[in-house]
mmCIF file of C-alpha atoms in Angstrom:
data_model
loop_
_atom_site.group_PDB
_atom_site.id
_atom_site.type_symbol
_atom_site.label_atom_id
_atom_site.label_comp_id
_atom_site.label_asym_id
_atom_site.label_seq_id
_atom_site.Cartn_x
_atom_site.Cartn_y
_atom_site.Cartn_z
ATOM 1 C CA MET A 1 -42.565 21.099 -13.756
ATOM 2 C CA ASN A 2 -42.351 24.433 -15.568
ATOM 3 C CA LYS A 3 -41.162 27.742 -14.138
ATOM 4 C CA GLU A 4 -44.625 28.848 -13.031
ATOM 5 C CA GLN A 5 -45.295 25.542 -11.264
ATOM 6 C CA PHE A 6 -41.861 25.746 -9.648
ATOM 7 C CA ILE A 7 -42.570 29.195 -8.222
ATOM 8 C CA SER A 8 -46.051 28.132 -7.089
ATOM 9 C CA GLU A 9 -44.835 24.955 -5.349
ATOM 10 C CA LEU A 10 -42.058 26.851 -3.579
ATOM 11 C CA ALA A 11 -44.644 29.251 -2.173
ATOM 12 C CA LYS A 12 -46.332 26.271 -0.511
ATOM 13 C CA ILE A 13 -43.150 25.641 1.500
ATOM 14 C CA ASN A 14 -42.793 29.338 2.327
ATOM 15 C CA ILE A 15 -40.133 30.247 -0.227
ATOM 16 C CA THR A 16 -40.694 33.388 -2.313
ATOM 17 C CA LEU A 17 -38.180 34.091 -5.048
ATOM 18 C CA THR A 18 -37.080 37.579 -6.063
ATOM 19 C CA GLU A 19 -36.837 38.526 -9.736
ATOM 20 C CA GLU A 20 -33.056 38.384 -9.458
ATOM 21 C CA GLN A 21 -33.188 34.842 -8.039
ATOM 22 C CA ILE A 22 -35.604 33.703 -10.746
ATOM 23 C CA ASN A 23 -33.315 35.149 -13.419
ATOM 24 C CA GLN A 24 -30.231 33.524 -11.911
ATOM 25 C CA LEU A 25 -31.946 30.136 -11.790
ATOM 26 C CA GLU A 26 -32.969 30.597 -15.432
ATOM 27 C CA ILE A 27 -29.353 31.281 -16.384
ATOM 28 C CA TYR A 28 -28.300 28.252 -14.343
ATOM 29 C CA LYS A 29 -30.841 26.003 -16.087
ATOM 30 C CA GLU A 30 -29.915 27.126 -19.591
ATOM 31 C CA PHE A 31 -26.174 26.870 -18.958
ATOM 32 C CA LEU A 32 -26.603 23.395 -17.424
ATOM 33 C CA ILE A 33 -28.565 22.165 -20.443
ATOM 34 C CA GLU A 34 -26.024 23.630 -22.881
ATOM 35 C CA TYR A 35 -22.950 22.384 -20.983
ATOM 36 C CA ASN A 36 -24.462 18.934 -20.595
ATOM 37 C CA THR A 37 -24.491 18.504 -24.385
ATOM 38 C CA HIS A 38 -20.706 18.070 -24.372
ATOM 39 C CA THR A 39 -19.888 17.190 -20.737
ATOM 40 C CA ASN A 40 -21.874 14.675 -18.705
ATOM 41 C CA LEU A 41 -22.957 16.563 -15.587
ATOM 42 C CA THR A 42 -26.382 15.091 -14.893
ATOM 43 C CA SER A 43 -28.744 12.492 -16.342
ATOM 44 C CA ILE A 44 -31.587 14.993 -15.948
ATOM 45 C CA LYS A 45 -31.420 17.081 -19.112
ATOM 46 C CA GLU A 46 -34.916 18.500 -19.593
ATOM 47 C CA GLU A 47 -36.190 21.790 -18.178
ATOM 48 C CA SER A 48 -39.019 20.110 -16.270
ATOM 49 C CA GLY A 49 -36.677 17.710 -14.510
ATOM 50 C CA ILE A 50 -34.192 20.436 -13.636
ATOM 51 C CA TYR A 51 -36.884 22.548 -12.001
ATOM 52 C CA LEU A 52 -38.316 19.627 -10.034
ATOM 53 C CA LYS A 53 -35.484 17.202 -9.283
ATOM 54 C CA HIS A 54 -32.638 19.692 -9.017
ATOM 55 C CA PHE A 55 -33.934 23.157 -8.083
ATOM 56 C CA TYR A 56 -37.049 22.339 -6.042
ATOM 57 C CA ASP A 57 -35.408 19.282 -4.474
ATOM 58 C CA SER A 58 -32.411 21.376 -3.369
ATOM 59 C CA LEU A 59 -34.575 24.127 -1.919
ATOM 60 C CA THR A 60 -36.409 21.774 0.421
ATOM 61 C CA MET A 61 -33.232 22.183 2.503
ATOM 62 C CA ASN A 62 -33.440 25.974 2.538
ATOM 63 C CA GLN A 63 -35.162 25.975 5.939
ATOM 64 C CA TYR A 64 -31.831 25.171 7.596
ATOM 65 C CA ILE A 65 -29.874 28.121 6.199
ATOM 66 C CA ASN A 66 -29.680 31.312 8.259
ATOM 67 C CA LYS A 67 -27.652 34.514 7.925
ATOM 68 C CA ASN A 68 -23.869 34.374 8.196
ATOM 69 C CA MET A 69 -23.639 30.593 8.134
ATOM 70 C CA LYS A 70 -20.738 28.637 6.688
ATOM 71 C CA VAL A 71 -22.117 25.746 4.635
ATOM 72 C CA LEU A 72 -20.221 22.807 3.127
ATOM 73 C CA ASP A 73 -21.861 20.831 0.321
ATOM 74 C CA ILE A 74 -20.119 17.463 -0.061
ATOM 75 C CA GLY A 75 -20.339 15.838 -3.481
ATOM 76 C CA THR A 76 -22.050 18.882 -4.943
ATOM 77 C CA GLY A 77 -21.897 17.575 -8.531
ATOM 78 C CA ALA A 78 -23.382 20.238 -10.782
ATOM 79 C CA GLY A 79 -24.198 22.377 -7.731
ATOM 80 C CA PHE A 80 -27.023 20.589 -5.955
ATOM 81 C CA PRO A 81 -27.992 21.657 -3.402
ATOM 82 C CA GLY A 82 -25.131 24.089 -2.680
ATOM 83 C CA MET A 83 -25.280 26.402 -5.681
ATOM 84 C CA VAL A 84 -29.070 26.659 -5.565
ATOM 85 C CA LEU A 85 -29.027 27.449 -1.837
ATOM 86 C CA ALA A 86 -26.294 30.032 -2.379
ATOM 87 C CA ILE A 87 -28.460 31.878 -4.903
ATOM 88 C CA LEU A 88 -31.172 32.278 -2.260
ATOM 89 C CA ASN A 89 -28.843 33.017 0.660
ATOM 90 C CA LYS A 90 -26.385 35.713 -0.394
ATOM 91 C CA ASP A 91 -25.508 36.520 3.225
ATOM 92 C CA SER A 92 -24.156 33.034 3.957
ATOM 93 C CA TYR A 93 -20.970 31.457 2.608
ATOM 94 C CA PHE A 94 -20.959 28.168 0.702
ATOM 95 C CA THR A 95 -18.121 25.756 -0.035
ATOM 96 C CA LEU A 96 -18.999 23.433 -2.920
ATOM 97 C CA LEU A 97 -16.824 20.313 -2.808
ATOM 98 C CA ASP A 98 -16.479 17.594 -5.431
ATOM 99 C CA SER A 99 -13.768 15.179 -6.565
ATOM 100 C CA ASN A 100 -14.858 15.377 -10.224
ATOM 101 C CA ASN A 101 -12.825 18.059 -11.987
ATOM 102 C CA LYS A 102 -15.276 18.342 -14.900
ATOM 103 C CA LYS A 103 -18.055 19.278 -12.498
ATOM 104 C CA THR A 104 -16.034 21.783 -10.478
ATOM 105 C CA THR A 105 -14.886 23.403 -13.746
ATOM 106 C CA PHE A 106 -18.529 23.827 -14.759
ATOM 107 C CA LEU A 107 -19.302 25.368 -11.360
ATOM 108 C CA LYS A 108 -16.470 27.881 -11.691
ATOM 109 C CA PHE A 109 -17.864 29.041 -15.046
ATOM 110 C CA LEU A 110 -21.364 29.190 -13.551
ATOM 111 C CA LYS A 111 -20.185 31.198 -10.554
ATOM 112 C CA GLU A 112 -18.799 33.843 -12.918
ATOM 113 C CA LYS A 113 -21.974 33.866 -15.012
ATOM 114 C CA LEU A 114 -24.110 34.419 -11.914
ATOM 115 C CA ASN A 115 -21.657 36.905 -10.359
ATOM 116 C CA LEU A 116 -21.823 35.153 -6.986
ATOM 117 C CA ASN A 117 -19.359 36.191 -4.306
ATOM 118 C CA ASN A 118 -20.537 33.861 -1.536
ATOM 119 C CA ILE A 119 -19.216 30.630 -3.037
ATOM 120 C CA GLU A 120 -15.909 28.772 -2.987
ATOM 121 C CA ILE A 121 -15.523 25.784 -5.315
ATOM 122 C CA ILE A 122 -13.098 23.058 -4.250
ATOM 123 C CA HIS A 123 -11.874 20.120 -6.319
ATOM 124 C CA ALA A 124 -10.825 17.517 -3.728
ATOM 125 C CA ARG A 125 -11.780 14.273 -2.079
ATOM 126 C CA ALA A 126 -14.128 14.933 0.823
ATOM 127 C CA GLU A 127 -12.235 12.942 3.450
ATOM 128 C CA GLU A 128 -8.945 14.675 2.546
ATOM 129 C CA TYR A 129 -10.489 18.140 2.613
ATOM 130 C CA VAL A 130 -12.269 17.573 5.922
ATOM 131 C CA ARG A 131 -9.080 16.375 7.656
ATOM 132 C CA ILE A 132 -7.675 19.913 7.370
ATOM 133 C CA HIS A 133 -10.970 21.787 7.832
ATOM 134 C CA LYS A 134 -12.316 20.359 11.072
ATOM 135 C CA GLU A 135 -15.053 22.129 13.031
ATOM 136 C CA GLU A 136 -15.264 24.989 10.499
ATOM 137 C CA PHE A 137 -18.856 24.756 9.280
ATOM 138 C CA ASP A 138 -22.310 25.483 10.666
ATOM 139 C CA ILE A 139 -24.011 23.176 8.156
ATOM 140 C CA VAL A 140 -22.742 20.232 6.127
ATOM 141 C CA THR A 141 -25.136 18.974 3.504
ATOM 142 C CA SER A 142 -25.128 16.314 0.836
ATOM 143 C CA ARG A 143 -27.705 15.045 -1.608
ATOM 144 C CA ALA A 144 -27.815 11.334 -2.509
ATOM 145 C CA VAL A 145 -24.031 11.027 -2.814
ATOM 146 C CA ALA A 146 -23.230 7.878 -0.813
ATOM 147 C CA GLU A 147 -24.449 5.681 2.018
ATOM 148 C CA LEU A 148 -25.448 7.677 5.078
ATOM 149 C CA ARG A 149 -22.830 6.039 7.298
ATOM 150 C CA ILE A 150 -20.117 7.021 4.798
ATOM 151 C CA LEU A 151 -21.421 10.581 4.535
ATOM 152 C CA ALA A 152 -21.563 10.855 8.312
ATOM 153 C CA GLU A 153 -17.880 10.051 8.754
ATOM 154 C CA MET A 154 -16.911 12.601 6.106
ATOM 155 C CA SER A 155 -19.293 15.263 7.423
ATOM 156 C CA LEU A 156 -19.439 15.289 11.234
ATOM 157 C CA PRO A 157 -15.752 16.187 11.770
ATOM 158 C CA ALA A 158 -16.202 19.302 9.589
ATOM 159 C CA LEU A 159 -18.972 20.687 11.799
ATOM 160 C CA LYS A 160 -18.658 23.170 14.620
ATOM 161 C CA ILE A 161 -20.010 21.928 17.944
ATOM 162 C CA GLY A 162 -23.757 22.483 17.665
ATOM 163 C CA GLY A 163 -23.571 22.448 13.871
ATOM 164 C CA LYS A 164 -25.956 20.383 11.755
ATOM 165 C CA PHE A 165 -25.427 17.621 9.209
ATOM 166 C CA ILE A 166 -28.369 17.734 6.770
ATOM 167 C CA PRO A 167 -28.371 14.922 4.173
ATOM 168 C CA LEU A 168 -31.170 14.479 1.626
ATOM 169 C CA LYS A 169 -31.922 11.035 0.242
ATOM 170 C CA ALA A 170 -34.727 9.214 -1.536
ATOM 171 C CA ASN A 171 -35.027 6.350 0.938
ATOM 172 C CA VAL A 172 -33.172 5.853 4.208
ATOM 173 C CA GLN A 173 -34.732 2.895 6.016
ATOM 174 C CA GLU A 174 -32.204 0.231 5.023
ATOM 175 C CA GLU A 175 -29.284 2.515 5.850
ATOM 176 C CA MET A 176 -30.463 3.707 9.265
ATOM 177 C CA PRO A 177 -28.999 0.979 11.551
ATOM 178 C CA LEU A 178 -25.402 1.482 10.361
ATOM 179 C CA PHE A 179 -25.933 5.244 10.162
ATOM 180 C CA LEU A 180 -27.087 5.481 13.792
ATOM 181 C CA GLU A 181 -24.174 3.297 14.874
ATOM 182 C CA ALA A 182 -21.745 5.642 13.109
ATOM 183 C CA LEU A 183 -23.334 8.707 14.707
ATOM 184 C CA GLN A 184 -22.645 7.332 18.182
ATOM 185 C CA VAL A 185 -18.940 7.035 17.357
ATOM 186 C CA LEU A 186 -18.766 10.449 15.667
ATOM 187 C CA ASN A 187 -20.665 12.325 18.414
ATOM 188 C CA GLY A 188 -23.708 13.060 16.317
ATOM 189 C CA LYS A 189 -27.357 12.886 17.371
ATOM 190 C CA LEU A 190 -30.318 12.432 15.045
ATOM 191 C CA ILE A 191 -32.705 15.261 15.923
ATOM 192 C CA LYS A 192 -35.377 14.984 13.260
ATOM 193 C CA THR A 193 -36.441 12.993 10.209
ATOM 194 C CA ILE A 194 -38.612 14.702 7.606
ATOM 195 C CA ALA A 195 -40.212 12.435 5.004
ATOM 196 C CA PHE A 196 -42.081 13.994 2.096
ATOM 197 C CA CYS A 197 -42.884 13.574 -1.587
ATOM 198 C CA LEU A 198 -41.883 15.802 -4.459
ATOM 199 C CA PRO A 199 -44.839 17.552 -6.070
ATOM 200 C CA ILE A 200 -46.300 16.360 -9.382
ATOM 201 C CA GLU A 201 -44.533 12.963 -9.520
ATOM 202 C CA ASN A 202 -44.710 12.118 -5.786
ATOM 203 C CA SER A 203 -41.280 10.479 -5.526
ATOM 204 C CA LYS A 204 -40.158 9.961 -1.919
ATOM 205 C CA ARG A 205 -37.550 12.102 -0.172
ATOM 206 C CA THR A 206 -36.133 12.194 3.355
ATOM 207 C CA ILE A 207 -34.228 15.008 5.065
ATOM 208 C CA LEU A 208 -32.299 14.112 8.209
ATOM 209 C CA GLU A 209 -31.225 16.646 10.822
ATOM 210 C CA VAL A 210 -28.183 15.583 12.845
ATOM 211 C CA GLU A 211 -26.519 17.683 15.529
ATOM 212 C CA HIS A 212 -22.762 17.510 16.193
ATOM 213 C CA PHE A 213 -22.798 17.701 19.992
ATOM 214 C CA ALA A 214 -19.103 17.100 20.827
ATOM 215 C CA THR A 215 -15.717 17.001 19.130
ATOM 216 C CA THR A 216 -15.215 13.944 16.932
ATOM 217 C CA SER A 217 -12.037 11.915 17.491
ATOM 218 C CA GLU A 218 -9.106 13.204 15.457
ATOM 219 C CA ILE A 219 -8.756 9.836 13.708
ATOM 220 C CA TYR A 220 -11.855 10.608 11.613
ATOM 221 C CA PRO A 221 -12.444 10.740 8.742
ATOM 222 C CA ARG A 222 -10.392 7.692 7.820
ATOM 223 C CA SER A 223 -9.256 6.892 4.267
ATOM 224 C CA TYR A 224 -12.160 6.307 1.882
ATOM 225 C CA ASP A 225 -11.213 2.652 1.514
ATOM 226 C CA LYS A 226 -11.470 2.100 5.270
ATOM 227 C CA ILE A 227 -14.701 4.097 5.522
ATOM 228 C CA CYS A 228 -16.324 1.832 2.939
ATOM 229 C CA LYS A 229 -14.939 -1.494 4.118
ATOM 230 C CA LYS A 230 -15.149 -1.105 7.895
ATOM 231 C CA PRO A 231 -18.408 0.439 9.174
ATOM 232 C CA LEU A 232 -18.086 2.284 12.484
ATOM 233 C CA LYS A 233 -19.224 0.392 15.576
ATOM 234 C CA ASN A 234 -19.920 1.652 19.063
ATOM 235 C CA GLU A 235 -17.548 -0.501 21.146
ATOM 236 C CA ASN A 236 -19.118 0.699 24.406
ATOM 237 C CA LYS A 237 -22.486 -0.928 23.788
#
């Protein structure tokens, strides 16, 4: 996917970029390619892949961002989807969270290059950060970082009541039973599942929309070791 195809495909999902946004994404792309020559940020290193699998992929989640929202992107990596969404939504505030210091360092440089004031970059483990930032965010998002059940336990406690957890993954079918079980414990409800294919290459993607309908127990999120080893079960079934 080249820049022209990128702009054209975005128009099909009702996203129109300004000249400033196009220029900022160009700077992003070039800086990512250059930085990736000495620091491993992403396995996708070509312009075409960055436009399709990073920029376009991230912007499929843009439909959930409204004015004055607080958005947390867990496991943001090199800024996907959080940094891309922040470029298009200057009137919302984004917290980009990752435990990899090399990636958060890159993001801090990028933030300065793009002169963005609506972003905070945090180097921390997600479960540790969320324990002290409960019910702060309108949206928590994550893109292909971990199993859905693991993401749910790290994400739902960070959401305001009525807030939305919006993960994006390639394939979700095998993970759904444990994910739905975890949601019952965490007071989350699956509202919608959107399955689609990326343009040009037609690889599968799924966006899930989960509502946080009541306060999650204060014991969550647990330590990462416990999250991984002991899936949540609804004991009232």
